[in-house]
């Protein structure tokens, strides 16, 4: 593991957390898409919708009970064909965002549903996953949740017509980092043990690829306190 202190200038963790909570307060006050940070209650009642193209949409399915925001949405088709499945993790610096609208401060905020449409049109299932937000819930909480979300979804593979050998992990920003870390855990058991003692749900042979949209691949190019505070609040 790299030495964080030699990568960039640390600020006191309490100060970092204070900054992050100020950002969260601002987001809740100004965002149309995000009204809560962490909740054990689903934002909407779970229900089944049949789209005009025949695809099924199930929202706010609880995949776990230990942590808040443990809900996912899934788009699939009720036929006999097993389909590739994309698991999507939203962005927001691990401090904001949701499965419904992505990163509230991102350029494509609110575009999760139209984005899913494109993948559904190509013949994929699409799963959008929520997870707990820092600083109240720090790393590795979100990584454990990602594994549990995948495990839960694949436990219903027959119902959702999932081809278990054609799995993709995808994310933007923080979600890209979550996909990246989880992808490495799948191929490196020793690395995985740094985050969780739980069994990793899928194997390398089941995963066709990672799609990473603007992950933070290094910390030494963080040029301001806000980025540092965001990273510190998640890492603790």
mmCIF file with all atom_site columns, C-alpha atoms in Angstrom:
data_model
loop_
_atom_site.group_PDB
_atom_site.id
_atom_site.type_symbol
_atom_site.label_atom_id
_atom_site.label_alt_id
_atom_site.label_comp_id
_atom_site.label_asym_id
_atom_site.label_entity_id
_atom_site.label_seq_id
_atom_site.pdbx_PDB_ins_code
_atom_site.Cartn_x
_atom_site.Cartn_y
_atom_site.Cartn_z
_atom_site.occupancy
_atom_site.B_iso_or_equiv
_atom_site.pdbx_formal_charge
_atom_site.auth_seq_id
_atom_site.auth_comp_id
_atom_site.auth_asym_id
_atom_site.auth_atom_id
_atom_site.pdbx_PDB_model_num
ATOM 1   C CA . UNK A 1 1   ? 0.000   0.000   0.000   1.00 0.00 ? 1   UNK A CA 1
ATOM 2   C CA . UNK A 1 2   ? 1.320   3.466   -0.822  1.00 0.00 ? 2   UNK A CA 1
ATOM 3   C CA . UNK A 1 3   ? 2.167   6.055   1.813   1.00 0.00 ? 3   UNK A CA 1
ATOM 4   C CA . UNK A 1 4   ? -0.671  8.585   1.680   1.00 0.00 ? 4   UNK A CA 1
ATOM 5   C CA . UNK A 1 5   ? 1.264   11.198  3.656   1.00 0.00 ? 5   UNK A CA 1
ATOM 6   C CA . UNK A 1 6   ? 3.948   11.318  0.962   1.00 0.00 ? 6   UNK A CA 1
ATOM 7   C CA . UNK A 1 7   ? 1.382   11.646  -1.825  1.00 0.00 ? 7   UNK A CA 1
ATOM 8   C CA . UNK A 1 8   ? -0.257  14.928  -0.880  1.00 0.00 ? 8   UNK A CA 1
ATOM 9   C CA . UNK A 1 9   ? -0.768  17.393  1.958   1.00 0.00 ? 9   UNK A CA 1
ATOM 10  C CA . UNK A 1 10  ? -3.093  16.068  4.626   1.00 0.00 ? 10  UNK A CA 1
ATOM 11  C CA . UNK A 1 11  ? -5.473  18.269  6.582   1.00 0.00 ? 11  UNK A CA 1
ATOM 12  C CA . UNK A 1 12  ? -6.891  17.237  9.976   1.00 0.00 ? 12  UNK A CA 1
ATOM 13  C CA . UNK A 1 13  ? -9.614  14.627  9.527   1.00 0.00 ? 13  UNK A CA 1
ATOM 14  C CA . UNK A 1 14  ? -12.122 16.584  11.619  1.00 0.00 ? 14  UNK A CA 1
ATOM 15  C CA . UNK A 1 15  ? -11.575 19.558  9.334   1.00 0.00 ? 15  UNK A CA 1
ATOM 16  C CA . UNK A 1 16  ? -11.998 17.382  6.267   1.00 0.00 ? 16  UNK A CA 1
ATOM 17  C CA . UNK A 1 17  ? -15.233 15.909  7.603   1.00 0.00 ? 17  UNK A CA 1
ATOM 18  C CA . UNK A 1 18  ? -16.522 19.396  8.443   1.00 0.00 ? 18  UNK A CA 1
ATOM 19  C CA . UNK A 1 19  ? -15.898 20.527  4.862   1.00 0.00 ? 19  UNK A CA 1
ATOM 20  C CA . UNK A 1 20  ? -17.694 17.498  3.486   1.00 0.00 ? 20  UNK A CA 1
ATOM 21  C CA . UNK A 1 21  ? -20.740 17.983  5.696   1.00 0.00 ? 21  UNK A CA 1
ATOM 22  C CA . UNK A 1 22  ? -20.942 21.586  4.496   1.00 0.00 ? 22  UNK A CA 1
ATOM 23  C CA . UNK A 1 23  ? -20.935 20.344  0.895   1.00 0.00 ? 23  UNK A CA 1
ATOM 24  C CA . UNK A 1 24  ? -23.647 17.793  1.720   1.00 0.00 ? 24  UNK A CA 1
ATOM 25  C CA . UNK A 1 25  ? -25.770 20.480  3.351   1.00 0.00 ? 25  UNK A CA 1
ATOM 26  C CA . UNK A 1 26  ? -25.460 22.611  0.225   1.00 0.00 ? 26  UNK A CA 1
ATOM 27  C CA . UNK A 1 27  ? -26.357 19.705  -2.056  1.00 0.00 ? 27  UNK A CA 1
ATOM 28  C CA . UNK A 1 28  ? -29.464 18.838  -0.033  1.00 0.00 ? 28  UNK A CA 1
ATOM 29  C CA . UNK A 1 29  ? -30.576 22.464  -0.152  1.00 0.00 ? 29  UNK A CA 1
ATOM 30  C CA . UNK A 1 30  ? -30.061 22.967  -3.893  1.00 0.00 ? 30  UNK A CA 1
ATOM 31  C CA . UNK A 1 31  ? -30.332 19.590  -5.634  1.00 0.00 ? 31  UNK A CA 1
ATOM 32  C CA . UNK A 1 32  ? -33.587 18.520  -7.251  1.00 0.00 ? 32  UNK A CA 1
ATOM 33  C CA . UNK A 1 33  ? -32.487 14.887  -7.316  1.00 0.00 ? 33  UNK A CA 1
ATOM 34  C CA . UNK A 1 34  ? -31.046 14.307  -3.848  1.00 0.00 ? 34  UNK A CA 1
ATOM 35  C CA . UNK A 1 35  ? -32.991 14.944  -0.649  1.00 0.00 ? 35  UNK A CA 1
ATOM 36  C CA . UNK A 1 36  ? -31.199 12.673  1.849   1.00 0.00 ? 36  UNK A CA 1
ATOM 37  C CA . UNK A 1 37  ? -27.626 11.487  2.399   1.00 0.00 ? 37  UNK A CA 1
ATOM 38  C CA . UNK A 1 38  ? -28.037 8.140   4.173   1.00 0.00 ? 38  UNK A CA 1
ATOM 39  C CA . UNK A 1 39  ? -31.296 6.325   4.766   1.00 0.00 ? 39  UNK A CA 1
ATOM 40  C CA . UNK A 1 40  ? -32.483 2.807   5.564   1.00 0.00 ? 40  UNK A CA 1
ATOM 41  C CA . UNK A 1 41  ? -35.787 3.669   3.910   1.00 0.00 ? 41  UNK A CA 1
ATOM 42  C CA . UNK A 1 42  ? -36.234 3.466   0.151   1.00 0.00 ? 42  UNK A CA 1
ATOM 43  C CA . UNK A 1 43  ? -36.896 6.767   -1.574  1.00 0.00 ? 43  UNK A CA 1
ATOM 44  C CA . UNK A 1 44  ? -39.781 5.274   -3.557  1.00 0.00 ? 44  UNK A CA 1
ATOM 45  C CA . UNK A 1 45  ? -42.076 2.303   -3.067  1.00 0.00 ? 45  UNK A CA 1
ATOM 46  C CA . UNK A 1 46  ? -40.762 -0.676  -4.991  1.00 0.00 ? 46  UNK A CA 1
ATOM 47  C CA . UNK A 1 47  ? -42.901 -1.539  -7.986  1.00 0.00 ? 47  UNK A CA 1
ATOM 48  C CA . UNK A 1 48  ? -42.748 -3.205  -11.367 1.00 0.00 ? 48  UNK A CA 1
ATOM 49  C CA . UNK A 1 49  ? -43.173 -1.254  -14.596 1.00 0.00 ? 49  UNK A CA 1
ATOM 50  C CA . UNK A 1 50  ? -43.369 -2.609  -18.144 1.00 0.00 ? 50  UNK A CA 1
ATOM 51  C CA . UNK A 1 51  ? -41.834 -0.178  -20.616 1.00 0.00 ? 51  UNK A CA 1
ATOM 52  C CA . UNK A 1 52  ? -43.134 0.444   -24.123 1.00 0.00 ? 52  UNK A CA 1
ATOM 53  C CA . UNK A 1 53  ? -40.303 -1.649  -25.548 1.00 0.00 ? 53  UNK A CA 1
ATOM 54  C CA . UNK A 1 54  ? -41.211 -4.593  -23.306 1.00 0.00 ? 54  UNK A CA 1
ATOM 55  C CA . UNK A 1 55  ? -38.339 -4.172  -20.826 1.00 0.00 ? 55  UNK A CA 1
ATOM 56  C CA . UNK A 1 56  ? -39.185 -4.497  -17.140 1.00 0.00 ? 56  UNK A CA 1
ATOM 57  C CA . UNK A 1 57  ? -38.105 -1.917  -14.561 1.00 0.00 ? 57  UNK A CA 1
ATOM 58  C CA . UNK A 1 58  ? -37.988 -2.788  -10.845 1.00 0.00 ? 58  UNK A CA 1
ATOM 59  C CA . UNK A 1 59  ? -37.017 0.045   -8.505  1.00 0.00 ? 59  UNK A CA 1
ATOM 60  C CA . UNK A 1 60  ? -35.738 0.257   -4.949  1.00 0.00 ? 60  UNK A CA 1
ATOM 61  C CA . UNK A 1 61  ? -35.030 -3.403  -4.315  1.00 0.00 ? 61  UNK A CA 1
ATOM 62  C CA . UNK A 1 62  ? -33.345 -3.884  -0.928  1.00 0.00 ? 62  UNK A CA 1
ATOM 63  C CA . UNK A 1 63  ? -30.216 -5.976  -1.364  1.00 0.00 ? 63  UNK A CA 1
ATOM 64  C CA . UNK A 1 64  ? -28.941 -5.788  2.243   1.00 0.00 ? 64  UNK A CA 1
ATOM 65  C CA . UNK A 1 65  ? -29.972 -4.492  5.677   1.00 0.00 ? 65  UNK A CA 1
ATOM 66  C CA . UNK A 1 66  ? -26.714 -3.674  7.496   1.00 0.00 ? 66  UNK A CA 1
ATOM 67  C CA . UNK A 1 67  ? -25.952 -0.326  5.844   1.00 0.00 ? 67  UNK A CA 1
ATOM 68  C CA . UNK A 1 68  ? -28.102 2.569   4.580   1.00 0.00 ? 68  UNK A CA 1
ATOM 69  C CA . UNK A 1 69  ? -28.833 3.148   0.889   1.00 0.00 ? 69  UNK A CA 1
ATOM 70  C CA . UNK A 1 70  ? -28.721 -0.611  0.268   1.00 0.00 ? 70  UNK A CA 1
ATOM 71  C CA . UNK A 1 71  ? -31.124 -0.454  -2.663  1.00 0.00 ? 71  UNK A CA 1
ATOM 72  C CA . UNK A 1 72  ? -30.839 -1.102  -6.371  1.00 0.00 ? 72  UNK A CA 1
ATOM 73  C CA . UNK A 1 73  ? -32.863 -0.664  -9.556  1.00 0.00 ? 73  UNK A CA 1
ATOM 74  C CA . UNK A 1 74  ? -32.849 -3.202  -12.370 1.00 0.00 ? 74  UNK A CA 1
ATOM 75  C CA . UNK A 1 75  ? -33.949 -3.197  -15.990 1.00 0.00 ? 75  UNK A CA 1
ATOM 76  C CA . UNK A 1 76  ? -34.384 -6.617  -17.636 1.00 0.00 ? 76  UNK A CA 1
ATOM 77  C CA . UNK A 1 77  ? -36.595 -8.535  -20.063 1.00 0.00 ? 77  UNK A CA 1
ATOM 78  C CA . UNK A 1 78  ? -39.022 -11.334 -19.271 1.00 0.00 ? 78  UNK A CA 1
ATOM 79  C CA . UNK A 1 79  ? -38.090 -13.789 -21.991 1.00 0.00 ? 79  UNK A CA 1
ATOM 80  C CA . UNK A 1 80  ? -36.029 -16.954 -22.167 1.00 0.00 ? 80  UNK A CA 1
ATOM 81  C CA . UNK A 1 81  ? -32.814 -15.317 -23.362 1.00 0.00 ? 81  UNK A CA 1
ATOM 82  C CA . UNK A 1 82  ? -29.966 -14.950 -20.883 1.00 0.00 ? 82  UNK A CA 1
ATOM 83  C CA . UNK A 1 83  ? -28.469 -11.483 -21.212 1.00 0.00 ? 83  UNK A CA 1
ATOM 84  C CA . UNK A 1 84  ? -25.260 -9.659  -20.308 1.00 0.00 ? 84  UNK A CA 1
ATOM 85  C CA . UNK A 1 85  ? -25.682 -7.561  -17.173 1.00 0.00 ? 85  UNK A CA 1
ATOM 86  C CA . UNK A 1 86  ? -24.099 -4.196  -16.381 1.00 0.00 ? 86  UNK A CA 1
ATOM 87  C CA . UNK A 1 87  ? -23.733 -3.152  -12.739 1.00 0.00 ? 87  UNK A CA 1
ATOM 88  C CA . UNK A 1 88  ? -23.506 0.643   -12.504 1.00 0.00 ? 88  UNK A CA 1
ATOM 89  C CA . UNK A 1 89  ? -22.153 2.591   -9.494  1.00 0.00 ? 89  UNK A CA 1
ATOM 90  C CA . UNK A 1 90  ? -22.900 6.311   -9.422  1.00 0.00 ? 90  UNK A CA 1
ATOM 91  C CA . UNK A 1 91  ? -20.413 9.108   -8.836  1.00 0.00 ? 91  UNK A CA 1
ATOM 92  C CA . UNK A 1 92  ? -20.320 11.871  -6.262  1.00 0.00 ? 92  UNK A CA 1
ATOM 93  C CA . UNK A 1 93  ? -16.996 11.536  -4.442  1.00 0.00 ? 93  UNK A CA 1
ATOM 94  C CA . UNK A 1 94  ? -18.488 8.974   -2.029  1.00 0.00 ? 94  UNK A CA 1
ATOM 95  C CA . UNK A 1 95  ? -20.189 11.935  -0.297  1.00 0.00 ? 95  UNK A CA 1
ATOM 96  C CA . UNK A 1 96  ? -23.251 12.461  -2.509  1.00 0.00 ? 96  UNK A CA 1
ATOM 97  C CA . UNK A 1 97  ? -25.165 11.051  -5.450  1.00 0.00 ? 97  UNK A CA 1
ATOM 98  C CA . UNK A 1 98  ? -27.715 8.296   -5.905  1.00 0.00 ? 98  UNK A CA 1
ATOM 99  C CA . UNK A 1 99  ? -28.701 5.392   -8.132  1.00 0.00 ? 99  UNK A CA 1
ATOM 100 C CA . UNK A 1 100 ? -31.583 7.482   -9.430  1.00 0.00 ? 100 UNK A CA 1
ATOM 101 C CA . UNK A 1 101 ? -29.719 10.529  -10.685 1.00 0.00 ? 101 UNK A CA 1
ATOM 102 C CA . UNK A 1 102 ? -25.990 9.912   -10.411 1.00 0.00 ? 102 UNK A CA 1
ATOM 103 C CA . UNK A 1 103 ? -23.754 12.747  -9.237  1.00 0.00 ? 103 UNK A CA 1
ATOM 104 C CA . UNK A 1 104 ? -25.880 15.844  -8.433  1.00 0.00 ? 104 UNK A CA 1
ATOM 105 C CA . UNK A 1 105 ? -22.947 18.121  -9.275  1.00 0.00 ? 105 UNK A CA 1
ATOM 106 C CA . UNK A 1 106 ? -21.973 16.248  -12.442 1.00 0.00 ? 106 UNK A CA 1
ATOM 107 C CA . UNK A 1 107 ? -22.600 17.414  -15.991 1.00 0.00 ? 107 UNK A CA 1
ATOM 108 C CA . UNK A 1 108 ? -24.837 14.422  -16.668 1.00 0.00 ? 108 UNK A CA 1
ATOM 109 C CA . UNK A 1 109 ? -26.807 14.598  -13.423 1.00 0.00 ? 109 UNK A CA 1
ATOM 110 C CA . UNK A 1 110 ? -30.226 13.033  -13.756 1.00 0.00 ? 110 UNK A CA 1
ATOM 111 C CA . UNK A 1 111 ? -29.292 11.046  -16.866 1.00 0.00 ? 111 UNK A CA 1
ATOM 112 C CA . UNK A 1 112 ? -29.108 7.553   -15.350 1.00 0.00 ? 112 UNK A CA 1
ATOM 113 C CA . UNK A 1 113 ? -32.394 6.441   -16.884 1.00 0.00 ? 113 UNK A CA 1
ATOM 114 C CA . UNK A 1 114 ? -31.624 7.648   -20.418 1.00 0.00 ? 114 UNK A CA 1
ATOM 115 C CA . UNK A 1 115 ? -28.155 6.152   -20.089 1.00 0.00 ? 115 UNK A CA 1
ATOM 116 C CA . UNK A 1 116 ? -29.677 2.814   -19.099 1.00 0.00 ? 116 UNK A CA 1
ATOM 117 C CA . UNK A 1 117 ? -31.937 2.990   -22.152 1.00 0.00 ? 117 UNK A CA 1
ATOM 118 C CA . UNK A 1 118 ? -28.948 2.855   -24.482 1.00 0.00 ? 118 UNK A CA 1
ATOM 119 C CA . UNK A 1 119 ? -27.625 -0.306  -22.877 1.00 0.00 ? 119 UNK A CA 1
ATOM 120 C CA . UNK A 1 120 ? -31.038 -1.962  -22.725 1.00 0.00 ? 120 UNK A CA 1
ATOM 121 C CA . UNK A 1 121 ? -31.436 -1.296  -26.460 1.00 0.00 ? 121 UNK A CA 1
ATOM 122 C CA . UNK A 1 122 ? -28.226 -3.261  -27.098 1.00 0.00 ? 122 UNK A CA 1
ATOM 123 C CA . UNK A 1 123 ? -29.669 -6.281  -25.262 1.00 0.00 ? 123 UNK A CA 1
ATOM 124 C CA . UNK A 1 124 ? -28.183 -5.822  -21.780 1.00 0.00 ? 124 UNK A CA 1
ATOM 125 C CA . UNK A 1 125 ? -29.704 -5.921  -18.329 1.00 0.00 ? 125 UNK A CA 1
ATOM 126 C CA . UNK A 1 126 ? -28.820 -2.843  -16.300 1.00 0.00 ? 126 UNK A CA 1
ATOM 127 C CA . UNK A 1 127 ? -28.465 -2.619  -12.512 1.00 0.00 ? 127 UNK A CA 1
ATOM 128 C CA . UNK A 1 128 ? -27.989 0.749   -10.801 1.00 0.00 ? 128 UNK A CA 1
ATOM 129 C CA . UNK A 1 129 ? -26.650 0.367   -7.256  1.00 0.00 ? 129 UNK A CA 1
ATOM 130 C CA . UNK A 1 130 ? -26.888 2.722   -4.296  1.00 0.00 ? 130 UNK A CA 1
ATOM 131 C CA . UNK A 1 131 ? -24.415 2.675   -1.410  1.00 0.00 ? 131 UNK A CA 1
ATOM 132 C CA . UNK A 1 132 ? -23.762 4.463   1.916   1.00 0.00 ? 132 UNK A CA 1
ATOM 133 C CA . UNK A 1 133 ? -22.026 7.841   1.836   1.00 0.00 ? 133 UNK A CA 1
ATOM 134 C CA . UNK A 1 134 ? -19.078 9.156   3.819   1.00 0.00 ? 134 UNK A CA 1
ATOM 135 C CA . UNK A 1 135 ? -17.991 10.578  6.171   1.00 0.00 ? 135 UNK A CA 1
ATOM 136 C CA . UNK A 1 136 ? -20.439 8.639   8.350   1.00 0.00 ? 136 UNK A CA 1
ATOM 137 C CA . UNK A 1 137 ? -19.727 5.458   6.398   1.00 0.00 ? 137 UNK A CA 1
ATOM 138 C CA . UNK A 1 138 ? -16.132 5.191   5.257   1.00 0.00 ? 138 UNK A CA 1
ATOM 139 C CA . UNK A 1 139 ? -14.151 2.751   3.141   1.00 0.00 ? 139 UNK A CA 1
ATOM 140 C CA . UNK A 1 140 ? -14.544 -0.250  2.881   1.00 0.00 ? 140 UNK A CA 1
ATOM 141 C CA . UNK A 1 141 ? -18.318 -0.020  3.531   1.00 0.00 ? 141 UNK A CA 1
ATOM 142 C CA . UNK A 1 142 ? -19.140 0.814   -0.094  1.00 0.00 ? 142 UNK A CA 1
ATOM 143 C CA . UNK A 1 143 ? -16.946 -1.994  -1.397  1.00 0.00 ? 143 UNK A CA 1
ATOM 144 C CA . UNK A 1 144 ? -18.676 -4.518  0.857   1.00 0.00 ? 144 UNK A CA 1
ATOM 145 C CA . UNK A 1 145 ? -22.017 -3.185  -0.354  1.00 0.00 ? 145 UNK A CA 1
ATOM 146 C CA . UNK A 1 146 ? -20.980 -3.556  -3.983  1.00 0.00 ? 146 UNK A CA 1
ATOM 147 C CA . UNK A 1 147 ? -20.182 -7.216  -3.411  1.00 0.00 ? 147 UNK A CA 1
ATOM 148 C CA . UNK A 1 148 ? -23.466 -7.796  -1.591  1.00 0.00 ? 148 UNK A CA 1
ATOM 149 C CA . UNK A 1 149 ? -25.447 -6.052  -4.323  1.00 0.00 ? 149 UNK A CA 1
ATOM 150 C CA . UNK A 1 150 ? -23.870 -8.298  -6.943  1.00 0.00 ? 150 UNK A CA 1
ATOM 151 C CA . UNK A 1 151 ? -24.456 -11.385 -4.792  1.00 0.00 ? 151 UNK A CA 1
ATOM 152 C CA . UNK A 1 152 ? -28.110 -10.536 -4.242  1.00 0.00 ? 152 UNK A CA 1
ATOM 153 C CA . UNK A 1 153 ? -28.757 -9.796  -7.912  1.00 0.00 ? 153 UNK A CA 1
ATOM 154 C CA . UNK A 1 154 ? -27.094 -12.987 -9.117  1.00 0.00 ? 154 UNK A CA 1
ATOM 155 C CA . UNK A 1 155 ? -29.088 -14.998 -6.566  1.00 0.00 ? 155 UNK A CA 1
ATOM 156 C CA . UNK A 1 156 ? -32.111 -13.993 -8.697  1.00 0.00 ? 156 UNK A CA 1
ATOM 157 C CA . UNK A 1 157 ? -30.342 -14.653 -12.009 1.00 0.00 ? 157 UNK A CA 1
ATOM 158 C CA . UNK A 1 158 ? -33.062 -17.006 -13.275 1.00 0.00 ? 158 UNK A CA 1
ATOM 159 C CA . UNK A 1 159 ? -35.786 -14.468 -12.568 1.00 0.00 ? 159 UNK A CA 1
ATOM 160 C CA . UNK A 1 160 ? -33.878 -11.624 -14.224 1.00 0.00 ? 160 UNK A CA 1
ATOM 161 C CA . UNK A 1 161 ? -32.553 -13.739 -17.127 1.00 0.00 ? 161 UNK A CA 1
ATOM 162 C CA . UNK A 1 162 ? -28.932 -12.963 -16.304 1.00 0.00 ? 162 UNK A CA 1
ATOM 163 C CA . UNK A 1 163 ? -26.063 -14.637 -18.106 1.00 0.00 ? 163 UNK A CA 1
ATOM 164 C CA . UNK A 1 164 ? -23.699 -15.170 -15.174 1.00 0.00 ? 164 UNK A CA 1
ATOM 165 C CA . UNK A 1 165 ? -20.727 -15.404 -17.527 1.00 0.00 ? 165 UNK A CA 1
ATOM 166 C CA . UNK A 1 166 ? -21.275 -11.973 -19.067 1.00 0.00 ? 166 UNK A CA 1
ATOM 167 C CA . UNK A 1 167 ? -20.972 -9.474  -16.229 1.00 0.00 ? 167 UNK A CA 1
ATOM 168 C CA . UNK A 1 168 ? -19.725 -5.878  -16.529 1.00 0.00 ? 168 UNK A CA 1
ATOM 169 C CA . UNK A 1 169 ? -18.932 -3.334  -13.836 1.00 0.00 ? 169 UNK A CA 1
ATOM 170 C CA . UNK A 1 170 ? -19.301 0.320   -14.683 1.00 0.00 ? 170 UNK A CA 1
ATOM 171 C CA . UNK A 1 171 ? -19.152 3.625   -12.857 1.00 0.00 ? 171 UNK A CA 1
ATOM 172 C CA . UNK A 1 172 ? -18.494 7.325   -13.037 1.00 0.00 ? 172 UNK A CA 1
ATOM 173 C CA . UNK A 1 173 ? -16.000 9.194   -10.837 1.00 0.00 ? 173 UNK A CA 1
ATOM 174 C CA . UNK A 1 174 ? -16.274 7.620   -7.354  1.00 0.00 ? 174 UNK A CA 1
ATOM 175 C CA . UNK A 1 175 ? -18.332 4.843   -8.921  1.00 0.00 ? 175 UNK A CA 1
ATOM 176 C CA . UNK A 1 176 ? -15.499 4.239   -11.372 1.00 0.00 ? 176 UNK A CA 1
ATOM 177 C CA . UNK A 1 177 ? -13.104 3.890   -8.452  1.00 0.00 ? 177 UNK A CA 1
ATOM 178 C CA . UNK A 1 178 ? -15.510 1.480   -6.785  1.00 0.00 ? 178 UNK A CA 1
ATOM 179 C CA . UNK A 1 179 ? -15.667 -0.590  -9.980  1.00 0.00 ? 179 UNK A CA 1
ATOM 180 C CA . UNK A 1 180 ? -11.893 -0.459  -10.335 1.00 0.00 ? 180 UNK A CA 1
ATOM 181 C CA . UNK A 1 181 ? -11.248 -1.635  -6.762  1.00 0.00 ? 181 UNK A CA 1
ATOM 182 C CA . UNK A 1 182 ? -13.857 -4.368  -6.979  1.00 0.00 ? 182 UNK A CA 1
ATOM 183 C CA . UNK A 1 183 ? -12.457 -5.519  -10.297 1.00 0.00 ? 183 UNK A CA 1
ATOM 184 C CA . UNK A 1 184 ? -8.999  -5.883  -8.774  1.00 0.00 ? 184 UNK A CA 1
ATOM 185 C CA . UNK A 1 185 ? -10.453 -7.748  -5.802  1.00 0.00 ? 185 UNK A CA 1
ATOM 186 C CA . UNK A 1 186 ? -11.938 -10.290 -8.198  1.00 0.00 ? 186 UNK A CA 1
ATOM 187 C CA . UNK A 1 187 ? -8.522  -11.173 -9.653  1.00 0.00 ? 187 UNK A CA 1
ATOM 188 C CA . UNK A 1 188 ? -6.420  -10.774 -6.475  1.00 0.00 ? 188 UNK A CA 1
ATOM 189 C CA . UNK A 1 189 ? -7.601  -12.577 -3.345  1.00 0.00 ? 189 UNK A CA 1
ATOM 190 C CA . UNK A 1 190 ? -4.901  -11.074 -1.135  1.00 0.00 ? 190 UNK A CA 1
ATOM 191 C CA . UNK A 1 191 ? -5.911  -7.584  -2.223  1.00 0.00 ? 191 UNK A CA 1
ATOM 192 C CA . UNK A 1 192 ? -9.562  -8.443  -1.555  1.00 0.00 ? 192 UNK A CA 1
ATOM 193 C CA . UNK A 1 193 ? -8.740  -9.439  2.022   1.00 0.00 ? 193 UNK A CA 1
ATOM 194 C CA . UNK A 1 194 ? -7.630  -5.866  2.726   1.00 0.00 ? 194 UNK A CA 1
ATOM 195 C CA . UNK A 1 195 ? -11.273 -4.808  2.341   1.00 0.00 ? 195 UNK A CA 1
ATOM 196 C CA . UNK A 1 196 ? -13.460 -7.718  3.434   1.00 0.00 ? 196 UNK A CA 1
ATOM 197 C CA . UNK A 1 197 ? -13.412 -11.263 4.721   1.00 0.00 ? 197 UNK A CA 1
ATOM 198 C CA . UNK A 1 198 ? -16.562 -12.030 2.733   1.00 0.00 ? 198 UNK A CA 1
ATOM 199 C CA . UNK A 1 199 ? -16.362 -14.229 -0.349  1.00 0.00 ? 199 UNK A CA 1
ATOM 200 C CA . UNK A 1 200 ? -16.177 -12.280 -3.600  1.00 0.00 ? 200 UNK A CA 1
ATOM 201 C CA . UNK A 1 201 ? -19.331 -13.086 -5.522  1.00 0.00 ? 201 UNK A CA 1
ATOM 202 C CA . UNK A 1 202 ? -17.959 -13.491 -9.045  1.00 0.00 ? 202 UNK A CA 1
ATOM 203 C CA . UNK A 1 203 ? -14.798 -14.912 -10.578 1.00 0.00 ? 203 UNK A CA 1
ATOM 204 C CA . UNK A 1 204 ? -12.510 -13.458 -13.217 1.00 0.00 ? 204 UNK A CA 1
ATOM 205 C CA . UNK A 1 205 ? -13.993 -15.771 -15.850 1.00 0.00 ? 205 UNK A CA 1
ATOM 206 C CA . UNK A 1 206 ? -17.476 -14.347 -15.316 1.00 0.00 ? 206 UNK A CA 1
ATOM 207 C CA . UNK A 1 207 ? -16.477 -10.708 -15.815 1.00 0.00 ? 207 UNK A CA 1
ATOM 208 C CA . UNK A 1 208 ? -16.175 -9.429  -19.376 1.00 0.00 ? 208 UNK A CA 1
ATOM 209 C CA . UNK A 1 209 ? -14.889 -5.987  -18.482 1.00 0.00 ? 209 UNK A CA 1
ATOM 210 C CA . UNK A 1 210 ? -14.802 -2.766  -16.489 1.00 0.00 ? 210 UNK A CA 1
ATOM 211 C CA . UNK A 1 211 ? -16.054 0.533   -17.902 1.00 0.00 ? 211 UNK A CA 1
ATOM 212 C CA . UNK A 1 212 ? -14.442 3.363   -15.943 1.00 0.00 ? 212 UNK A CA 1
ATOM 213 C CA . UNK A 1 213 ? -15.565 6.959   -16.483 1.00 0.00 ? 213 UNK A CA 1
ATOM 214 C CA . UNK A 1 214 ? -13.105 9.445   -14.950 1.00 0.00 ? 214 UNK A CA 1
ATOM 215 C CA . UNK A 1 215 ? -11.816 7.533   -11.915 1.00 0.00 ? 215 UNK A CA 1
ATOM 216 C CA . UNK A 1 216 ? -9.240  9.186   -9.660  1.00 0.00 ? 216 UNK A CA 1
ATOM 217 C CA . UNK A 1 217 ? -6.270  6.920   -10.394 1.00 0.00 ? 217 UNK A CA 1
ATOM 218 C CA . UNK A 1 218 ? -3.789  8.825   -8.252  1.00 0.00 ? 218 UNK A CA 1
ATOM 219 C CA . UNK A 1 219 ? -3.886  11.353  -5.422  1.00 0.00 ? 219 UNK A CA 1
ATOM 220 C CA . UNK A 1 220 ? -0.742  13.381  -6.044  1.00 0.00 ? 220 UNK A CA 1
ATOM 221 C CA . UNK A 1 221 ? -2.525  15.492  -8.656  1.00 0.00 ? 221 UNK A CA 1
ATOM 222 C CA . UNK A 1 222 ? -5.170  16.713  -6.191  1.00 0.00 ? 222 UNK A CA 1
ATOM 223 C CA . UNK A 1 223 ? -4.508  20.444  -6.248  1.00 0.00 ? 223 UNK A CA 1
ATOM 224 C CA . UNK A 1 224 ? -6.921  21.779  -3.636  1.00 0.00 ? 224 UNK A CA 1
ATOM 225 C CA . UNK A 1 225 ? -8.135  21.139  -0.108  1.00 0.00 ? 225 UNK A CA 1
ATOM 226 C CA . UNK A 1 226 ? -11.622 20.181  -1.224  1.00 0.00 ? 226 UNK A CA 1
ATOM 227 C CA . UNK A 1 227 ? -10.391 17.187  -3.211  1.00 0.00 ? 227 UNK A CA 1
ATOM 228 C CA . UNK A 1 228 ? -8.108  16.213  -0.350  1.00 0.00 ? 228 UNK A CA 1
ATOM 229 C CA . UNK A 1 229 ? -10.959 16.539  2.138   1.00 0.00 ? 229 UNK A CA 1
ATOM 230 C CA . UNK A 1 230 ? -13.199 14.335  -0.011  1.00 0.00 ? 230 UNK A CA 1
ATOM 231 C CA . UNK A 1 231 ? -10.546 11.631  -0.264  1.00 0.00 ? 231 UNK A CA 1
ATOM 232 C CA . UNK A 1 232 ? -9.686  11.799  3.456   1.00 0.00 ? 232 UNK A CA 1
ATOM 233 C CA . UNK A 1 233 ? -13.322 11.629  4.519   1.00 0.00 ? 233 UNK A CA 1
ATOM 234 C CA . UNK A 1 234 ? -13.810 8.449   2.566   1.00 0.00 ? 234 UNK A CA 1
ATOM 235 C CA . UNK A 1 235 ? -10.525 6.839   3.652   1.00 0.00 ? 235 UNK A CA 1
ATOM 236 C CA . UNK A 1 236 ? -10.697 8.090   7.248   1.00 0.00 ? 236 UNK A CA 1
#
